Amino acid sequence: MGRAIGVTVAVVVGLLWGLTTTARARVWASPRTLWIEAVRVAPEKPRPWINLGREYALDGDDLLAIWAYQEARRLARLPGRSRHEQVYGIGYAGANLALVHWDRGEHDQALTVIAETARETRALSGVTVTAVDTVEKWISAQLDAPVSF
Amino acid sequence: MLAVTAGLYAPVWSGPFVYEDALWMAWVDQGVAITHRIVPSRTLTNWTYQATAALAGMEPWAFHAGNLALHLGNGVLVYAIGAAVLGSVAGLIGAGMFLIHPLNSQAVSYIAARPDLLMTACVLLAVWASLAGRWWLAGPALVAAAMSKEIGLIVGLPLVVATLVAWRTVPERAWVTLICVGMVACGIGVWYAQAGTWWTSSSMGPGDGQWTTFASRQMTAIWTLLGLLVARDGFSIDHDLTPWDRAHVLSFLATWFTVAVVPILWPVSRALAWALVWVGIVLAPRVVMPSADLISEHHLYLAMTAISLSVGASAVVVWHWLGHPWEWPLLEKA
């Protein structure tokens, strides 16, 4: 009787592990599901939101991307995150958000976001995050580029 | 069991490269086959990527197949070690847990986690070879571990020694060989591991520049992820290991309790004591050496080998006890 219970417990545990593992493998089969799941598990952490935003942007879901990047910025600004997370969370989310706005033709919003991001990251770390600097320069170059007819 | 494991991971075969996979694939594209450092490095891992690309092109399925093959091979090695020191039933249960437990799913599914899979394969091979007295194989396997992932240089030899101390009476000649291999490894390590620069150049991001903050956060992160051993949910590529003061205190206490319990467990339950020492050797460097990020699930892959075997040994003890519940079983091995 005792051993029958033991076998049953072992089989149930094995089944649960197996089912969870194959469910995890299914999540890993697509970057979008991977980051949706990461956001579900860690809804307060900026980085999964940034990566989810990237997947949305790559899939052409601009509005979802903007929402994800804005959420990442909001979370990165919250007290309790390490300064490292704040700097990079705000920096990467802001730089990507500016790019999405630019691609949508919302140039004013893009300029506002990148300027705000550069100011915030510099104030937090004293240096410029490379991604922010790159996007800032890229947007400036676009503005300076001659308009062709 | 191997076929079942392969079936469980079938969905990931159709998946593309994700997240940090791109960094490795960029290296492959650029034909960076070897770095200026041989040991410690990830040169061997990079060679496996290069070989995969040469054989099958830049097809994600081929890289996933490589990871899965390594995982299955590691399962066999876990069984071989378990059977050698704990008996074949405990080895089989331990290998089964190691193969299908979801905590290993990140290491298997994530192409960028190949260094952990390969380093584990090399370390397990070294342990199995030293248990079998095949010293000619143990040394090269340890060097290969250090060429798979940098931390392999630090943890490989101590794991071999801990296993031999736990399960074998080691002849003097073997000790001399081990010490020689260890000294050579340490010498190369001191030369190449950039011990000083690694320390000072690390961003220590999660610690906000303070090593003590980093160490306490890392300790909490480790215990949080170890909690997934008994969880059905909560597995992720990116955990939120937000600083929480009370958790730091708890994890600190749990760590010291675990350290203190090893000498008590050693004569009573060798398998559990050995597993704790193994896990400690694998994870201690992650607390001591600052890094830019906290621990991830795939970093627990090597630790999972001993954890699984200790569960296998415990299951055998419980099985005997269930058959004769009036007798408390001997725990010498389990």
Short mmCIF file of C-alpha atoms in Angstrom, two decimals:
data_model
loop_
_atom_site.label_atom_id
_atom_site.label_comp_id
_atom_site.label_asym_id
_atom_site.label_seq_id
_atom_site.Cartn_x
_atom_site.Cartn_y
_atom_site.Cartn_z
CA MET A 1 0.00 0.00 0.00
CA GLY A 2 2.76 2.42 1.04
CA ARG A 3 4.78 1.63 -2.05
CA ALA A 4 1.73 2.07 -4.28
CA ILE A 5 1.36 5.58 -2.90
CA GLY A 6 5.07 6.13 -3.47
CA VAL A 7 4.81 5.07 -7.12
CA THR A 8 1.72 7.26 -7.62
CA VAL A 9 3.47 10.29 -6.14
CA ALA A 10 6.55 9.68 -8.32
CA VAL A 11 4.44 9.34 -11.48
CA VAL A 12 2.43 12.49 -10.69
CA VAL A 13 5.58 14.50 -9.93
CA GLY A 14 7.23 13.22 -13.12
CA LEU A 15 4.17 14.14 -15.16
CA LEU A 16 4.02 17.63 -13.67
CA TRP A 17 7.70 18.23 -14.39
CA GLY A 18 7.34 16.90 -17.92
CA LEU A 19 4.27 18.97 -18.70
CA THR A 20 5.85 22.12 -17.26
CA THR A 21 9.05 21.51 -19.23
CA THR A 22 7.22 21.07 -22.53
CA ALA A 23 5.14 24.17 -21.76
CA ARG A 24 8.37 26.09 -21.19
CA ALA A 25 9.76 24.74 -24.48
CA ARG A 26 6.63 26.08 -26.20
CA VAL A 27 7.21 29.50 -24.63
CA TRP A 28 10.81 29.49 -25.92
CA ALA A 29 9.61 28.73 -29.46
CA SER A 30 8.82 32.40 -30.09
CA PRO A 31 10.52 35.55 -28.76
CA ARG A 32 7.14 37.20 -28.38
CA THR A 33 5.72 34.47 -26.12
CA LEU A 34 9.04 34.37 -24.28
CA TRP A 35 8.80 38.05 -23.30
CA ILE A 36 5.04 38.00 -22.71
CA GLU A 37 5.69 35.21 -20.21
CA ALA A 38 8.64 37.12 -18.71
CA VAL A 39 6.41 40.15 -18.20
CA ARG A 40 3.78 37.94 -16.59
CA VAL A 41 6.34 36.50 -14.15
CA ALA A 42 8.09 39.82 -13.47
CA PRO A 43 5.54 42.58 -14.13
CA GLU A 44 7.47 45.18 -12.11
CA LYS A 45 10.82 44.72 -13.86
CA PRO A 46 11.65 47.14 -16.69
CA ARG A 47 13.83 44.85 -18.84
CA PRO A 48 11.17 42.30 -19.86
CA TRP A 49 8.92 45.20 -20.90
CA ILE A 50 11.70 46.68 -23.03
CA ASN A 51 12.29 43.36 -24.76
CA LEU A 52 8.56 42.80 -25.22
CA GLY A 53 8.34 46.29 -26.72
CA ARG A 54 11.11 45.37 -29.14
CA GLU A 55 9.23 42.25 -30.24
CA TYR A 56 6.06 44.28 -30.76
CA ALA A 57 8.00 46.87 -32.75
CA LEU A 58 9.63 44.18 -34.91
CA ASP A 59 6.19 42.67 -35.57
CA GLY A 60 4.90 46.11 -36.62
CA ASP A 61 2.58 46.49 -33.61
CA ASP A 62 3.61 50.08 -32.93
CA LEU A 63 0.93 50.92 -30.41
CA LEU A 64 1.68 47.85 -28.34
CA ALA A 65 5.40 48.68 -28.55
CA ILE A 66 4.78 52.24 -27.34
CA TRP A 67 2.70 50.91 -24.46
CA ALA A 68 5.41 48.41 -23.46
CA TYR A 69 8.23 50.98 -23.63
CA GLN A 70 6.19 53.52 -21.64
CA GLU A 71 5.52 50.87 -19.01
CA ALA A 72 9.24 50.06 -18.87
CA ARG A 73 10.09 53.76 -18.35
CA ARG A 74 7.49 54.09 -15.62
CA LEU A 75 8.75 51.01 -13.78
CA ALA A 76 12.41 52.02 -14.11
CA ARG A 77 11.65 55.33 -12.45
CA LEU A 78 10.10 53.70 -9.39
CA PRO A 79 12.07 53.79 -6.14
CA GLY A 80 13.48 50.45 -5.09
CA ARG A 81 15.06 49.58 -8.44
CA SER A 82 18.84 49.55 -8.42
CA ARG A 83 20.44 52.59 -10.01
CA HIS A 84 21.84 50.34 -12.73
CA GLU A 85 18.29 49.26 -13.62
CA GLN A 86 17.03 52.83 -13.49
CA VAL A 87 19.72 54.17 -15.81
CA TYR A 88 19.47 51.36 -18.35
CA GLY A 89 15.72 50.93 -17.99
CA ILE A 90 15.01 54.57 -18.67
CA GLY A 91 17.76 54.77 -21.29
CA TYR A 92 16.86 51.77 -23.43
CA ALA A 93 13.10 52.21 -23.09
CA GLY A 94 13.36 55.92 -23.95
CA ALA A 95 15.69 55.39 -26.91
CA ASN A 96 13.46 52.68 -28.38
CA LEU A 97 10.31 54.67 -27.69
CA ALA A 98 11.76 57.66 -29.53
CA LEU A 99 12.56 55.45 -32.52
CA VAL A 100 9.02 54.05 -32.67
CA HIS A 101 7.58 57.57 -32.53
CA TRP A 102 9.97 58.67 -35.27
CA ASP A 103 9.01 55.73 -37.48
CA ARG A 104 5.34 56.64 -37.05
CA GLY A 105 6.08 60.18 -38.20
CA GLU A 106 5.54 61.58 -34.70
CA HIS A 107 8.76 63.57 -34.81
CA ASP A 108 7.93 66.06 -32.08
CA GLN A 109 7.15 63.27 -29.65
CA ALA A 110 10.34 61.47 -30.63
CA LEU A 111 12.40 64.61 -29.94
CA THR A 112 10.69 65.20 -26.61
CA VAL A 113 11.20 61.60 -25.49
CA ILE A 114 14.88 61.39 -26.47
CA ALA A 115 15.69 64.77 -24.89
CA GLU A 116 13.91 63.78 -21.69
CA THR A 117 15.66 60.38 -21.66
CA ALA A 118 19.11 61.90 -22.19
CA ARG A 119 18.49 64.39 -19.38
CA GLU A 120 17.26 61.71 -16.97
CA THR A 121 20.02 59.19 -17.62
CA ARG A 122 22.72 61.85 -17.36
CA ALA A 123 21.27 63.08 -14.08
CA LEU A 124 21.22 59.53 -12.71
CA SER A 125 24.60 58.27 -13.87
CA GLY A 126 26.62 61.29 -14.89
CA VAL A 127 27.28 59.70 -18.28
CA THR A 128 25.30 59.14 -21.42
CA VAL A 129 23.93 55.68 -22.12
CA THR A 130 25.33 54.62 -25.50
CA ALA A 131 21.92 53.68 -26.92
CA VAL A 132 20.50 57.08 -25.97
CA ASP A 133 23.48 58.88 -27.43
CA THR A 134 23.23 56.89 -30.67
CA VAL A 135 19.50 57.55 -31.09
CA GLU A 136 19.93 61.22 -30.17
CA LYS A 137 22.62 61.63 -32.85
CA TRP A 138 20.62 59.66 -35.39
CA ILE A 139 17.52 61.81 -34.89
CA SER A 140 19.63 64.99 -35.12
CA ALA A 141 21.12 63.71 -38.37
CA GLN A 142 17.64 63.07 -39.76
CA LEU A 143 16.62 66.62 -38.88
CA ASP A 144 19.74 68.05 -40.49
CA ALA A 145 19.37 65.96 -43.64
CA PRO A 146 18.32 67.94 -46.72
CA VAL A 147 14.76 67.41 -47.77
CA SER A 148 14.49 66.00 -51.29
CA PHE A 149 11.56 66.60 -53.60
CA MET B 1 13.81 8.42 -20.86
CA LEU B 2 16.10 10.09 -23.38
CA ALA B 3 13.41 9.82 -26.06
CA VAL B 4 10.78 11.28 -23.73
CA THR B 5 13.08 14.20 -22.95
CA ALA B 6 13.68 14.83 -26.65
CA GLY B 7 9.91 14.77 -27.16
CA LEU B 8 9.32 17.27 -24.35
CA TYR B 9 11.67 19.72 -26.03
CA ALA B 10 10.18 19.21 -29.50
CA PRO B 11 8.34 22.60 -29.53
CA VAL B 12 11.57 24.58 -29.22
CA TRP B 13 13.02 23.14 -32.47
CA SER B 14 10.91 25.47 -34.57
CA GLY B 15 11.98 28.50 -32.54
CA PRO B 16 14.24 31.24 -33.90
CA PHE B 17 17.31 32.76 -32.24
CA VAL B 18 16.24 34.80 -29.23
CA TYR B 19 17.74 37.56 -27.09
CA GLU B 20 21.48 37.01 -26.50
CA ASP B 21 21.67 34.25 -29.13
CA ALA B 22 22.30 37.10 -31.56
CA LEU B 23 25.59 37.97 -29.83
CA TRP B 24 26.94 34.46 -30.31
CA MET B 25 25.63 34.21 -33.84
CA ALA B 26 27.35 37.49 -34.71
CA TRP B 27 30.63 35.93 -33.59
CA VAL B 28 29.98 32.90 -35.76
CA ASP B 29 29.19 35.14 -38.71
CA GLN B 30 32.41 37.03 -38.27
CA GLY B 31 34.34 33.77 -38.19
CA VAL B 32 35.79 34.48 -34.76
CA ALA B 33 36.90 30.94 -34.08
CA ILE B 34 39.32 31.50 -31.27
CA THR B 35 40.11 34.23 -28.82
CA HIS B 36 43.61 35.13 -27.70
CA ARG B 37 42.98 33.26 -24.46
CA ILE B 38 42.59 29.50 -24.42
CA VAL B 39 41.99 28.90 -20.70
CA PRO B 40 39.74 30.16 -19.23
CA SER B 41 37.53 31.09 -22.11
CA ARG B 42 34.52 30.00 -24.14
CA THR B 43 36.65 28.92 -27.06
CA LEU B 44 35.37 25.34 -27.03
CA THR B 45 31.78 26.57 -26.93
CA ASN B 46 32.47 28.85 -29.86
CA TRP B 47 33.97 25.93 -31.77
CA THR B 48 30.73 24.00 -31.31
CA TYR B 49 28.80 26.95 -32.73
CA GLN B 50 31.23 27.16 -35.62
CA ALA B 51 30.91 23.42 -36.27
CA THR B 52 27.12 23.65 -36.22
CA ALA B 53 27.17 26.55 -38.66
CA ALA B 54 29.60 24.68 -40.92
CA LEU B 55 27.46 21.53 -40.93
CA ALA B 56 23.95 22.96 -41.09
CA GLY B 57 24.30 26.66 -41.76
CA MET B 58 22.80 29.34 -39.52
CA GLU B 59 19.66 27.30 -38.91
CA PRO B 60 18.31 27.73 -35.36
CA TRP B 61 17.05 24.13 -35.27
CA ALA B 62 20.59 22.85 -35.67
CA PHE B 63 21.80 24.92 -32.71
CA HIS B 64 18.80 23.73 -30.66
CA ALA B 65 19.67 20.15 -31.62
CA GLY B 66 23.20 20.70 -30.31
CA ASN B 67 21.88 21.94 -26.98
CA LEU B 68 19.48 19.03 -26.70
CA ALA B 69 22.20 16.51 -27.56
CA LEU B 70 24.40 17.97 -24.83
CA HIS B 71 21.54 17.79 -22.34
CA LEU B 72 20.84 14.15 -23.18
CA GLY B 73 24.54 13.35 -22.90
CA ASN B 74 24.65 15.08 -19.53
CA GLY B 75 21.68 12.98 -18.43
CA VAL B 76 23.66 9.84 -19.28
CA LEU B 77 26.66 11.13 -17.32
CA VAL B 78 24.47 11.96 -14.32
CA TYR B 79 23.21 8.38 -14.43
CA ALA B 80 26.75 7.01 -14.73
CA ILE B 81 27.98 9.01 -11.73
CA GLY B 82 24.84 8.24 -9.71
CA ALA B 83 25.08 4.52 -10.48
CA ALA B 84 28.76 4.53 -9.48
CA VAL B 85 28.28 6.18 -6.09
CA LEU B 86 24.62 5.71 -5.11
CA GLY B 87 23.46 2.61 -7.00
CA SER B 88 21.69 2.24 -10.31
CA VAL B 89 18.14 2.97 -9.07
CA ALA B 90 19.14 6.24 -7.40
CA GLY B 91 21.17 7.09 -10.49
CA LEU B 92 18.21 6.42 -12.75
CA ILE B 93 15.81 8.54 -10.67
CA GLY B 94 18.39 11.32 -10.41
CA ALA B 95 19.05 11.28 -14.16
CA GLY B 96 15.30 11.26 -14.82
CA MET B 97 14.79 14.33 -12.66
CA PHE B 98 17.77 16.07 -14.23
CA LEU B 99 16.49 15.39 -17.74
CA ILE B 100 12.89 16.51 -17.32
CA HIS B 101 12.92 19.10 -14.54
CA PRO B 102 11.67 22.48 -15.83
CA LEU B 103 14.44 24.36 -14.01
CA ASN B 104 16.80 23.02 -16.70
CA SER B 105 14.51 24.11 -19.53
CA GLN B 106 16.20 27.50 -19.96
CA ALA B 107 19.65 25.94 -20.33
CA VAL B 108 18.35 23.52 -22.97
CA SER B 109 16.10 25.93 -24.88
CA TYR B 110 18.43 28.91 -24.89
CA ILE B 111 21.18 28.61 -27.48
CA ALA B 112 23.22 31.26 -25.66
CA ALA B 113 23.26 28.98 -22.58
CA ARG B 114 25.43 26.45 -24.46
CA PRO B 115 28.50 27.34 -22.29
CA ASP B 116 26.72 26.00 -19.20
CA LEU B 117 25.69 22.78 -20.97
CA LEU B 118 29.17 22.16 -22.35
CA MET B 119 30.96 23.05 -19.12
CA THR B 120 28.65 20.69 -17.23
CA ALA B 121 29.36 17.90 -19.72
CA CYS B 122 33.11 18.36 -19.25
CA VAL B 123 32.91 18.55 -15.46
CA LEU B 124 30.68 15.46 -15.27
CA LEU B 125 33.06 13.61 -17.58
CA ALA B 126 35.98 14.58 -15.34
CA VAL B 127 34.10 13.43 -12.23
CA TRP B 128 33.04 10.14 -13.83
CA ALA B 129 36.55 9.52 -15.16
CA SER B 130 38.17 10.20 -11.79
CA LEU B 131 35.68 7.91 -10.04
CA ALA B 132 36.58 5.21 -12.55
CA GLY B 133 40.32 5.85 -12.11
CA ARG B 134 40.72 7.06 -15.70
CA TRP B 135 43.00 9.96 -14.82
CA TRP B 136 44.18 10.41 -18.40
CA LEU B 137 40.62 11.50 -19.22
CA ALA B 138 39.88 13.58 -16.10
CA GLY B 139 42.64 16.14 -16.69
CA PRO B 140 41.76 16.99 -20.32
CA ALA B 141 38.07 17.09 -19.38
CA LEU B 142 38.81 19.69 -16.71
CA VAL B 143 40.78 21.79 -19.17
CA ALA B 144 37.89 21.45 -21.62
CA ALA B 145 35.50 22.65 -18.89
CA ALA B 146 37.63 25.77 -18.46
CA MET B 147 37.52 26.27 -22.24
CA SER B 148 33.73 25.98 -22.28
CA LYS B 149 33.01 28.66 -19.69
CA GLU B 150 35.37 30.68 -17.52
CA ILE B 151 33.87 29.49 -14.25
CA GLY B 152 34.76 25.92 -15.26
CA LEU B 153 38.35 26.69 -14.26
CA ILE B 154 37.27 27.56 -10.74
CA VAL B 155 34.68 24.86 -10.04
CA GLY B 156 35.89 21.84 -12.02
CA LEU B 157 38.70 20.55 -9.84
CA PRO B 158 36.99 21.22 -6.48
CA LEU B 159 33.97 19.23 -7.70
CA VAL B 160 36.19 16.29 -8.65
CA VAL B 161 37.99 16.43 -5.31
CA ALA B 162 34.75 16.76 -3.31
CA THR B 163 33.27 13.75 -5.10
CA LEU B 164 36.36 11.62 -4.56
CA VAL B 165 36.55 12.59 -0.90
CA ALA B 166 32.89 11.68 -0.48
CA TRP B 167 32.83 8.39 -2.33
CA ARG B 168 36.31 6.99 -2.86
CA THR B 169 39.49 6.19 -1.01
CA VAL B 170 41.89 7.97 -3.27
CA PRO B 171 45.36 6.45 -3.72
CA GLU B 172 48.31 8.72 -3.12
CA ARG B 173 49.33 8.77 -6.78
CA ALA B 174 45.91 10.04 -7.76
CA TRP B 175 46.16 12.86 -5.25
CA VAL B 176 49.52 13.90 -6.68
CA THR B 177 48.01 13.90 -10.17
CA LEU B 178 45.02 15.91 -9.00
CA ILE B 179 47.15 18.46 -7.22
CA CYS B 180 49.36 18.82 -10.30
CA VAL B 181 46.37 19.35 -12.57
CA GLY B 182 44.98 21.80 -10.03
CA MET B 183 48.21 23.75 -9.81
CA VAL B 184 48.49 23.96 -13.58
CA ALA B 185 44.89 25.10 -13.83
CA CYS B 186 45.37 27.69 -11.10
CA GLY B 187 48.56 28.94 -12.72
CA ILE B 188 46.86 29.40 -16.04
CA GLY B 189 43.93 30.92 -14.21
CA VAL B 190 46.03 33.49 -12.39
CA TRP B 191 47.70 34.39 -15.66
CA TYR B 192 44.62 34.61 -17.78
CA ALA B 193 41.57 34.98 -15.59
CA GLN B 194 42.24 38.67 -15.09
CA ALA B 195 41.42 38.15 -11.44
CA GLY B 196 42.15 41.77 -10.62
CA THR B 197 40.69 43.41 -13.69
CA TRP B 198 37.61 41.20 -13.61
CA TRP B 199 36.94 42.48 -10.13
CA THR B 200 37.53 46.13 -10.79
CA SER B 201 36.14 46.29 -14.33
CA SER B 202 32.85 44.60 -13.48
CA SER B 203 30.02 47.07 -13.45
CA MET B 204 28.62 45.39 -10.32
CA GLY B 205 25.35 46.73 -11.67
CA PRO B 206 22.92 44.94 -9.37
CA GLY B 207 25.01 46.01 -6.38
CA ASP B 208 25.05 49.69 -7.29
CA GLY B 209 28.84 49.57 -7.16
CA GLN B 210 29.04 47.95 -3.70
CA TRP B 211 30.30 44.38 -3.45
CA THR B 212 28.43 43.68 -0.18
CA THR B 213 25.17 44.86 -1.75
CA PHE B 214 25.85 42.72 -4.80
CA ALA B 215 26.66 39.63 -2.70
CA SER B 216 23.54 39.90 -0.56
CA ARG B 217 21.33 40.46 -3.60
CA GLN B 218 22.96 37.56 -5.41
CA MET B 219 22.47 35.27 -2.41
CA THR B 220 18.79 36.19 -2.31
CA ALA B 221 18.54 35.63 -6.06
CA ILE B 222 20.09 32.16 -5.73
CA TRP B 223 17.65 31.09 -3.01
CA THR B 224 14.74 32.52 -4.97
CA LEU B 225 15.66 30.51 -8.05
CA LEU B 226 16.32 27.37 -6.00
CA GLY B 227 12.74 27.75 -4.79
CA LEU B 228 11.69 26.91 -8.35
CA LEU B 229 12.77 23.32 -7.66
CA VAL B 230 9.37 22.78 -6.08
CA ALA B 231 7.38 25.29 -8.14
CA ARG B 232 5.00 24.62 -11.00
CA ASP B 233 5.05 28.18 -12.26
CA GLY B 234 7.34 31.19 -12.24
CA PHE B 235 10.04 30.05 -14.68
CA SER B 236 11.30 32.90 -16.84
CA ILE B 237 14.18 34.19 -18.93
CA ASP B 238 14.28 37.30 -16.72
CA HIS B 239 13.34 37.19 -13.05
CA ASP B 240 12.59 40.20 -10.91
CA LEU B 241 14.89 39.72 -7.97
CA THR B 242 14.04 43.08 -6.48
CA PRO B 243 15.97 44.01 -3.38
CA TRP B 244 13.99 43.18 -0.28
CA ASP B 245 15.75 43.62 3.03
CA ARG B 246 14.03 40.83 4.92
CA ALA B 247 14.74 38.39 2.09
CA HIS B 248 18.43 39.28 2.29
CA VAL B 249 18.49 38.43 5.97
CA LEU B 250 16.63 35.17 5.36
CA SER B 251 18.90 34.14 2.51
CA PHE B 252 21.98 34.98 4.57
CA LEU B 253 20.70 32.84 7.44
CA ALA B 254 19.69 30.02 5.09
CA THR B 255 23.15 30.03 3.52
CA TRP B 256 24.97 29.81 6.84
CA PHE B 257 22.56 27.16 8.10
CA THR B 258 23.30 25.11 4.99
CA VAL B 259 27.04 25.49 5.48
CA ALA B 260 26.74 24.50 9.13
CA VAL B 261 24.60 21.45 8.43
CA VAL B 262 27.12 19.80 6.05
CA PRO B 263 29.45 18.40 8.76
CA ILE B 264 26.42 17.09 10.65
CA LEU B 265 24.94 15.47 7.55
CA TRP B 266 28.23 14.01 6.29
CA PRO B 267 28.30 10.88 8.50
CA VAL B 268 24.51 10.47 8.44
CA SER B 269 23.53 11.13 4.84
CA ARG B 270 26.54 11.28 2.56
CA ALA B 271 24.52 11.94 -0.61
CA LEU B 272 22.79 15.01 0.80
CA ALA B 273 26.01 16.37 2.30
CA TRP B 274 27.88 15.80 -0.97
CA ALA B 275 25.08 17.49 -2.93
CA LEU B 276 25.21 20.54 -0.65
CA VAL B 277 28.98 20.77 -1.03
CA TRP B 278 28.61 20.43 -4.82
CA VAL B 279 25.96 23.16 -5.01
CA GLY B 280 28.08 25.36 -2.74
CA ILE B 281 31.17 24.94 -4.93
CA VAL B 282 29.17 25.74 -8.07
CA LEU B 283 27.37 28.80 -6.70
CA ALA B 284 29.91 30.36 -4.33
CA PRO B 285 31.88 32.06 -7.14
CA ARG B 286 28.67 33.75 -8.29
CA VAL B 287 28.36 35.41 -4.90
CA VAL B 288 32.03 36.24 -4.49
CA MET B 289 32.74 37.50 -8.00
CA PRO B 290 30.69 40.52 -9.04
CA SER B 291 28.94 40.45 -12.37
CA ALA B 292 26.82 42.80 -14.41
CA ASP B 293 23.66 40.85 -13.70
CA LEU B 294 22.19 38.52 -11.10
CA ILE B 295 21.95 34.76 -11.54
CA SER B 296 19.69 33.19 -14.18
CA GLU B 297 18.01 29.79 -14.30
CA HIS B 298 20.58 28.33 -16.68
CA HIS B 299 23.38 29.11 -14.22
CA LEU B 300 21.88 26.44 -11.93
CA TYR B 301 22.34 23.70 -14.54
CA LEU B 302 25.55 22.25 -13.07
CA ALA B 303 24.14 22.48 -9.55
CA MET B 304 21.06 20.55 -10.71
CA THR B 305 23.18 17.43 -11.35
CA ALA B 306 23.93 16.86 -7.67
CA ILE B 307 20.51 18.09 -6.54
CA SER B 308 18.86 15.51 -8.81
CA LEU B 309 21.11 12.70 -7.59
CA SER B 310 20.44 13.57 -3.96
CA VAL B 311 16.71 13.41 -4.71
CA GLY B 312 17.27 10.03 -6.37
CA ALA B 313 19.13 8.76 -3.30
CA SER B 314 16.42 10.08 -0.98
CA ALA B 315 13.73 8.42 -3.10
CA VAL B 316 15.46 5.04 -2.70
CA VAL B 317 15.57 5.50 1.08
CA VAL B 318 11.88 6.41 1.17
CA TRP B 319 11.09 3.42 -1.06
CA HIS B 320 12.76 1.01 1.39
CA TRP B 321 11.04 2.71 4.29
CA LEU B 322 7.63 2.38 2.62
CA GLY B 323 8.24 -1.37 2.29
CA HIS B 324 9.30 -1.69 5.93
CA PRO B 325 7.80 1.30 7.71
CA TRP B 326 8.74 -0.06 11.15
CA GLU B 327 12.46 0.13 10.27
CA TRP B 328 14.22 3.40 9.75
CA PRO B 329 16.58 2.81 6.83
CA LEU B 330 20.32 3.26 6.99
CA LEU B 331 21.22 6.61 5.52
CA GLU B 332 24.91 6.09 4.92
CA LYS B 333 24.66 6.51 1.18
CA ALA B 334 21.46 8.46 0.83
#
